[in-house]
Amino acid sequence: MHSKLLAGVELVSPSPAFYALHYRSHLPFSPKILCCTNNSSSSSSSSSDHKFKFNLVGDRKWKFNDIDTSRVQESVNHWLSKTQNFFNEVTSPLVKTVNDKRTSVHADTQDMEDTFMAEQTVDSQTLNGDLSVAAILSIEQFSRMNGLTGKKMQKIFKALGPESVHSDARSLVEYCCFRFLSKDSSLLHPCLKEPAFQRLIFVTMLAWERPYRSRGDSQAKVSEKHSLQLKRRLVGEEAFVRIAPAVAGIADWATAHNLFKALAGNDKGISFTSWSTYIGELLKVHEGRKSYQFKDNAHLHDERILCIASGGKHPVLKWENNMAWPGKLILTDRALYFEAVGLTGKRNASRLDLTGEGSLVKRTRVGPLGFDLLDSAVSVTSGPQLDTWVLEFVDWGGEMRRDVWYACISEVIALYKFIREFGPEEGDQSVYNVYGAQKGKARAISYTTNAVRRLQALQYARKLLEEPTKLVQFSYLQNAPYGNVVLQTLAVNCWGGPLIAKVTDQEYQSGGSPKSTNEATESSSHVFDIDGSVYLRKWMKSPSWGSSASLAFWKNSLSKRGIVFSKNLIVADMNLMEKAAVTCRDKYQVAEKTQATIDAAMIEGIPSNIDLFKELVFPLTVVVKNFEKLRRWEDPLLTASSLALVYTLIFRNMLSYVFPAMLMVLAAGMLLLKGLKEQGRLGRYFGKVTIRDQPPSNTLQKIIAVKEALREVERYLQSLNVSLLKIRAIILAGQPQITMEVALALLFGATILLIVPFKYIAAFLIFDAFTRELTFRRQMVLRFMSLLKERWDTVPATPVVVLPFEDDESDAPSQRKESSNVVKPEKQLKQ
């Protein structure tokens, strides 16, 4: 580890006191032997408890004659063996098998615990509680990797941090970790190659999740050892999303929560085994891409290789004209390359560019002789008028290979869409006014490179999600809610930087960044990152910058409450990408829950959907039935009271208040139900729709039922079409006499509406509706309805002409024949 051992004595009461004795030798590594003891004066503990400790007598006044030389020699040999084993592990091959890692977890954990017990300098007592063992270990180790002690780092943190976080152990853990991580800006953090650093990051996530001891924990050594058993500990989502993206190459801020779900699987958190396996596979992928060399492809020297499929047990087939050709497929950060295997054994390379505006990839089916039976292919095109590649990924061991390649290709396409929408134009000289902006495109490409390699590592570790596109950020954010705002923060992260020259915008002065959010809004239309970096206004070509969500986010984005190491590493606060990603995650979860309810409502089968429709319209059916009871005077007292109320509203000119009153009653009812449901007084099953399942039937019965349903639908459509054709004939004067009668009736109705006040018309209509079923009007209504039916039956329908079927391909020859037949008589006339 990058740890510096103490030289001297540090006493922190009532925590253990640590003593350091120098041990010098001519070995390349010179370790120091550290011993610890308790502050108590009692010496009644057994010899087994002091196996690696010095026995102190009385008030710490002891003589060299009192030291057991054999015990000292034993301790020296023990520590030297551990030190040598540690350096042998560091210098061993970087990628181990999963079994090797599993067998070494317990020994490595014990070494870390002993190192912690010997190196503590940080004050473990805070106002909020005592620091946990994982927190002390993380603080001490990162402090020494920063060249300081834990106590010194704690003092610096209190001096630099806001007063509100001085006693926050979680912020102290972040400060020590982020201070070391801010020193590196590589694509993949180089310290990840060391197993000790991998364990330290895992312990740091545990420390962030639980920075304080529990109240029931004792300070005995046994309980301390138990708390550092990594096999029994799981890292939660919040800790992983906070710490893992801060380490270069481990995760993206936008997809960290999806990566957590992939690594955790069915568990509540990420185990150390899953963590170490993922890091090991990720290192293998990075080393594999570095070691791969093209021999006969000099035209690829400017492109970075992302994925390779060379056939063998997992062939790649390119379908052309119902023929499949095996070959080698290469995905770079700009294009796809396919080297088909020819009959002579030579390979003819072809290239498909993915940087164009019309590039598109989608899942498709393939099969021989035009039968689309195999759902294992993707269709890739560079534009509407360009060639389309259909690539099939044969996978004998599963179904995820096609989906992984689909995610990788779609990520490259989404990358260049992001660059076109949010990046500067090609040849834009304003990039030289912002420090580092000319490297913004390279940063965006590095995001995609890392995302694809993480996806491959998860594939090798068998930790994929059902939808791999959720693990690559550009493709994921295209369809995610609030995704445009996250893409904006990515753009600011890629192209934003300090101004090094004046810009043409008169509202902005290049003397420095504004001091507050309000000043930033008033003084310039540019966008600022939390570290003062500037993203120029002229680069905001995407319409998403004008959305309400974007304006609200950037208005409140510059509140500084923590210690800023860089635009990505902020102690006790979130960076812009993290803030937007958290909102995007929450909105996406809400959208997923909503979609789940919609999917659950999609019931298969016509009878089941009919039953569901009847259940949904049941309240309306009840209202109609009750209205019919009123209209038929089944309860004369209730009908008379209702009519009295209606006529009062009409003749008191209160009709304008009826609709608002109905809305108010509806809103009050909804709020009442909401309150009762929150109180739990409606039961768990209130509001759920329940229907009966259909009786079991065989295939023949299902076919007959579907046929009968189609016949009913056909009859209904026929009657509806006949009615529409009759209305068409009346309007277009298909029967002049009936058209005249209908027109006169419409004119008479319009005259009545113009002359007679509406309240009298409404009163008449209500009187007519409530007296139709009475004895003195029943016969008159029947005669009038039969007259209307007779007149309706005499209306002829508009004739319908059905033309013979013709293909689109046959239209052109027929048109040519018609044109030739027209031209020939003209020629004969001229002759």
Short mmCIF file of N, CA, C and O in Angstrom, two decimals, residues 486-551:
data_model
loop_
_atom_site.label_atom_id
_atom_site.label_comp_id
_atom_site.label_asym_id
_atom_site.label_seq_id
_atom_site.Cartn_x
_atom_site.Cartn_y
_atom_site.Cartn_z
N VAL A 486 -29.02 15.93 -18.33
CA VAL A 486 -27.79 15.20 -18.01
C VAL A 486 -26.79 15.33 -19.16
O VAL A 486 -25.58 15.50 -18.94
N LEU A 487 -27.28 15.27 -20.38
CA LEU A 487 -26.39 15.47 -21.54
C LEU A 487 -25.81 16.88 -21.55
O LEU A 487 -24.65 17.07 -21.95
N GLN A 488 -26.56 17.86 -21.12
CA GLN A 488 -26.04 19.22 -21.02
C GLN A 488 -24.90 19.30 -20.01
O GLN A 488 -23.87 19.95 -20.26
N THR A 489 -25.06 18.64 -18.87
CA THR A 489 -23.97 18.64 -17.88
C THR A 489 -22.75 17.91 -18.41
O THR A 489 -21.61 18.29 -18.11
N LEU A 490 -22.95 16.86 -19.20
CA LEU A 490 -21.82 16.18 -19.84
C LEU A 490 -21.11 17.10 -20.83
O LEU A 490 -19.87 17.08 -20.92
N ALA A 491 -21.89 17.88 -21.56
CA ALA A 491 -21.28 18.82 -22.50
C ALA A 491 -20.45 19.87 -21.77
O ALA A 491 -19.34 20.21 -22.20
N VAL A 492 -20.98 20.39 -20.67
CA VAL A 492 -20.22 21.36 -19.88
C VAL A 492 -18.97 20.72 -19.31
O VAL A 492 -17.90 21.34 -19.24
N ASN A 493 -19.04 19.46 -18.93
CA ASN A 493 -17.89 18.75 -18.40
C ASN A 493 -16.83 18.51 -19.47
O ASN A 493 -15.63 18.55 -19.18
N CYS A 494 -17.26 18.27 -20.70
CA CYS A 494 -16.30 17.97 -21.79
C CYS A 494 -15.67 19.25 -22.34
O CYS A 494 -14.44 19.32 -22.50
N TRP A 495 -16.48 20.25 -22.65
CA TRP A 495 -15.97 21.43 -23.34
C TRP A 495 -15.81 22.65 -22.43
O TRP A 495 -15.26 23.66 -22.88
N GLY A 496 -16.28 22.59 -21.22
CA GLY A 496 -16.14 23.72 -20.33
C GLY A 496 -14.73 23.85 -19.77
O GLY A 496 -14.02 22.87 -19.58
N GLY A 497 -14.34 25.08 -19.49
CA GLY A 497 -13.02 25.35 -18.92
C GLY A 497 -12.85 26.84 -18.65
O GLY A 497 -13.70 27.66 -19.01
N PRO A 498 -11.73 27.21 -18.04
CA PRO A 498 -11.48 28.64 -17.77
C PRO A 498 -11.27 29.41 -19.07
O PRO A 498 -10.68 28.91 -20.03
N LEU A 499 -11.76 30.64 -19.08
CA LEU A 499 -11.56 31.51 -20.24
C LEU A 499 -10.12 31.99 -20.27
O LEU A 499 -9.58 32.45 -19.27
N ILE A 500 -9.50 31.89 -21.43
CA ILE A 500 -8.12 32.38 -21.60
C ILE A 500 -8.05 33.54 -22.59
O ILE A 500 -6.98 34.09 -22.81
N ALA A 501 -9.20 33.91 -23.17
CA ALA A 501 -9.23 35.05 -24.10
C ALA A 501 -10.63 35.63 -24.07
O ALA A 501 -11.60 34.96 -23.73
N LYS A 502 -10.74 36.92 -24.44
CA LYS A 502 -12.03 37.58 -24.47
C LYS A 502 -12.87 37.03 -25.60
O LYS A 502 -12.38 36.69 -26.67
N VAL A 503 -14.18 36.97 -25.36
CA VAL A 503 -15.12 36.51 -26.37
C VAL A 503 -15.90 37.72 -26.88
O VAL A 503 -15.88 38.80 -26.29
N THR A 504 -16.63 37.51 -27.96
CA THR A 504 -17.32 38.62 -28.61
C THR A 504 -18.58 39.05 -27.88
O THR A 504 -19.12 40.11 -28.16
N ASP A 505 -19.08 38.24 -26.96
CA ASP A 505 -20.29 38.60 -26.23
C ASP A 505 -20.01 39.83 -25.37
O ASP A 505 -19.18 39.83 -24.48
N GLN A 506 -20.75 40.88 -25.60
CA GLN A 506 -20.51 42.12 -24.89
C GLN A 506 -20.98 42.05 -23.43
O GLN A 506 -20.50 42.81 -22.60
N GLU A 507 -21.92 41.15 -23.15
CA GLU A 507 -22.44 41.07 -21.79
C GLU A 507 -21.48 40.38 -20.84
O GLU A 507 -21.69 40.41 -19.64
N TYR A 508 -20.47 39.70 -21.39
CA TYR A 508 -19.58 38.92 -20.53
C TYR A 508 -18.19 39.54 -20.53
O TYR A 508 -17.64 39.87 -21.56
N GLN A 509 -17.62 39.72 -19.38
CA GLN A 509 -16.27 40.22 -19.23
C GLN A 509 -15.36 39.06 -18.86
O GLN A 509 -15.71 38.21 -18.05
N SER A 510 -14.19 39.00 -19.43
CA SER A 510 -13.30 37.86 -19.25
C SER A 510 -12.44 37.99 -18.01
O SER A 510 -11.46 37.29 -17.85
N GLY A 511 -12.78 38.89 -17.10
CA GLY A 511 -11.97 39.04 -15.91
C GLY A 511 -12.10 37.91 -14.93
O GLY A 511 -11.29 37.76 -14.03
N GLY A 512 -13.12 37.07 -15.04
CA GLY A 512 -13.29 35.96 -14.11
C GLY A 512 -14.74 35.54 -14.08
O GLY A 512 -15.61 36.15 -14.67
N SER A 513 -15.00 34.48 -13.40
CA SER A 513 -16.35 33.95 -13.31
C SER A 513 -17.14 34.72 -12.27
O SER A 513 -16.58 35.24 -11.32
N PRO A 514 -18.45 34.79 -12.43
CA PRO A 514 -19.27 35.49 -11.45
C PRO A 514 -19.18 34.84 -10.09
O PRO A 514 -18.88 33.68 -9.94
N LYS A 515 -19.50 35.63 -9.07
CA LYS A 515 -19.36 35.15 -7.70
C LYS A 515 -20.59 34.39 -7.23
O LYS A 515 -20.51 33.68 -6.27
N SER A 516 -21.70 34.55 -7.87
CA SER A 516 -22.91 33.87 -7.42
C SER A 516 -23.75 33.51 -8.62
O SER A 516 -23.48 33.90 -9.75
N THR A 517 -24.81 32.77 -8.35
CA THR A 517 -25.70 32.34 -9.42
C THR A 517 -26.42 33.52 -10.05
O THR A 517 -26.56 33.61 -11.26
N ASN A 518 -26.89 34.44 -9.23
CA ASN A 518 -27.61 35.59 -9.76
C ASN A 518 -26.71 36.44 -10.64
O ASN A 518 -27.11 36.93 -11.69
N GLU A 519 -25.46 36.64 -10.20
CA GLU A 519 -24.53 37.42 -11.01
C GLU A 519 -24.24 36.71 -12.32
O GLU A 519 -24.08 37.35 -13.36
N ALA A 520 -24.16 35.38 -12.25
CA ALA A 520 -23.91 34.63 -13.49
C ALA A 520 -25.07 34.78 -14.46
O ALA A 520 -24.87 34.91 -15.66
N THR A 521 -26.28 34.76 -13.95
CA THR A 521 -27.45 34.88 -14.82
C THR A 521 -27.56 36.27 -15.41
O THR A 521 -27.93 36.44 -16.56
N GLU A 522 -27.23 37.27 -14.62
CA GLU A 522 -27.39 38.64 -15.08
C GLU A 522 -26.23 39.08 -16.00
O GLU A 522 -26.43 39.85 -16.91
N SER A 523 -25.01 38.60 -15.71
CA SER A 523 -23.86 39.15 -16.42
C SER A 523 -23.56 38.43 -17.72
O SER A 523 -22.89 38.98 -18.57
N SER A 524 -24.05 37.21 -17.91
CA SER A 524 -23.69 36.47 -19.10
C SER A 524 -24.73 35.42 -19.40
O SER A 524 -25.42 34.95 -18.52
N SER A 525 -24.82 35.05 -20.67
CA SER A 525 -25.70 33.97 -21.07
C SER A 525 -24.96 32.65 -21.18
O SER A 525 -25.53 31.66 -21.62
N HIS A 526 -23.68 32.63 -20.85
CA HIS A 526 -22.92 31.39 -20.84
C HIS A 526 -23.33 30.53 -19.65
O HIS A 526 -23.99 30.99 -18.72
N VAL A 527 -22.90 29.28 -19.67
CA VAL A 527 -23.18 28.34 -18.59
C VAL A 527 -21.89 28.10 -17.82
O VAL A 527 -20.82 27.94 -18.42
N PHE A 528 -22.00 28.03 -16.50
CA PHE A 528 -20.84 27.88 -15.63
C PHE A 528 -20.93 26.56 -14.87
O PHE A 528 -22.02 26.17 -14.40
N ASP A 529 -19.79 25.92 -14.75
CA ASP A 529 -19.70 24.74 -13.90
C ASP A 529 -19.40 25.17 -12.47
O ASP A 529 -19.12 26.35 -12.20
N ILE A 530 -19.42 24.23 -11.55
CA ILE A 530 -19.29 24.57 -10.15
C ILE A 530 -17.87 25.01 -9.80
O ILE A 530 -17.65 25.66 -8.79
N ASP A 531 -16.88 24.67 -10.65
CA ASP A 531 -15.51 25.11 -10.41
C ASP A 531 -15.16 26.38 -11.18
O ASP A 531 -13.99 26.78 -11.22
N GLY A 532 -16.16 27.02 -11.81
CA GLY A 532 -15.93 28.25 -12.56
C GLY A 532 -15.69 28.05 -14.03
O GLY A 532 -15.48 29.02 -14.76
N SER A 533 -15.70 26.81 -14.52
CA SER A 533 -15.52 26.56 -15.95
C SER A 533 -16.68 27.15 -16.74
O SER A 533 -17.81 27.22 -16.26
N VAL A 534 -16.39 27.57 -17.98
CA VAL A 534 -17.35 28.28 -18.82
C VAL A 534 -17.67 27.43 -20.05
O VAL A 534 -16.76 26.87 -20.68
N TYR A 535 -18.94 27.33 -20.35
CA TYR A 535 -19.43 26.71 -21.58
C TYR A 535 -20.12 27.81 -22.38
O TYR A 535 -21.13 28.37 -21.94
N LEU A 536 -19.58 28.14 -23.55
CA LEU A 536 -20.00 29.32 -24.29
C LEU A 536 -21.43 29.20 -24.82
O LEU A 536 -21.91 28.11 -25.15
N ARG A 537 -22.07 30.35 -24.92
CA ARG A 537 -23.45 30.43 -25.38
C ARG A 537 -23.58 29.97 -26.83
O ARG A 537 -24.56 29.31 -27.19
N LYS A 538 -22.62 30.24 -27.65
CA LYS A 538 -22.71 29.92 -29.07
C LYS A 538 -22.66 28.42 -29.33
O LYS A 538 -22.97 27.97 -30.43
N TRP A 539 -22.28 27.64 -28.34
CA TRP A 539 -22.26 26.18 -28.50
C TRP A 539 -23.60 25.55 -28.18
O TRP A 539 -23.77 24.34 -28.37
N MET A 540 -24.56 26.31 -27.68
CA MET A 540 -25.85 25.76 -27.27
C MET A 540 -26.79 25.69 -28.48
O MET A 540 -27.68 26.51 -28.65
N LYS A 541 -26.58 24.70 -29.32
CA LYS A 541 -27.39 24.54 -30.53
C LYS A 541 -28.63 23.69 -30.29
O LYS A 541 -29.59 23.77 -31.04
N SER A 542 -28.61 22.87 -29.28
CA SER A 542 -29.72 21.94 -29.04
C SER A 542 -30.95 22.70 -28.52
O SER A 542 -30.83 23.58 -27.67
N PRO A 543 -32.14 22.37 -29.01
CA PRO A 543 -33.35 23.02 -28.49
C PRO A 543 -33.62 22.71 -27.02
O PRO A 543 -34.41 23.41 -26.38
N SER A 544 -32.98 21.67 -26.49
CA SER A 544 -33.24 21.30 -25.10
C SER A 544 -32.76 22.36 -24.11
O SER A 544 -33.21 22.37 -22.95
N TRP A 545 -31.86 23.25 -24.53
CA TRP A 545 -31.40 24.31 -23.62
C TRP A 545 -32.52 25.27 -23.25
O TRP A 545 -32.45 25.94 -22.21
N GLY A 546 -33.54 25.35 -24.07
CA GLY A 546 -34.64 26.28 -23.78
C GLY A 546 -35.81 25.65 -23.05
O GLY A 546 -36.81 26.33 -22.81
N SER A 547 -35.71 24.38 -22.68
CA SER A 547 -36.80 23.72 -21.97
C SER A 547 -36.90 24.24 -20.54
O SER A 547 -35.93 24.76 -19.97
N SER A 548 -38.07 24.09 -19.96
CA SER A 548 -38.29 24.56 -18.59
C SER A 548 -37.43 23.78 -17.59
O SER A 548 -36.94 24.36 -16.62
N ALA A 549 -37.25 22.48 -17.82
CA ALA A 549 -36.43 21.68 -16.92
C ALA A 549 -34.98 22.14 -16.95
O ALA A 549 -34.31 22.23 -15.91
N SER A 550 -34.48 22.48 -18.14
CA SER A 550 -33.11 22.95 -18.26
C SER A 550 -32.92 24.31 -17.58
O SER A 550 -31.94 24.52 -16.86
N LEU A 551 -33.85 25.22 -17.82
CA LEU A 551 -33.73 26.55 -17.21
C LEU A 551 -33.78 26.46 -15.68
O LEU A 551 -33.01 27.15 -14.99
#
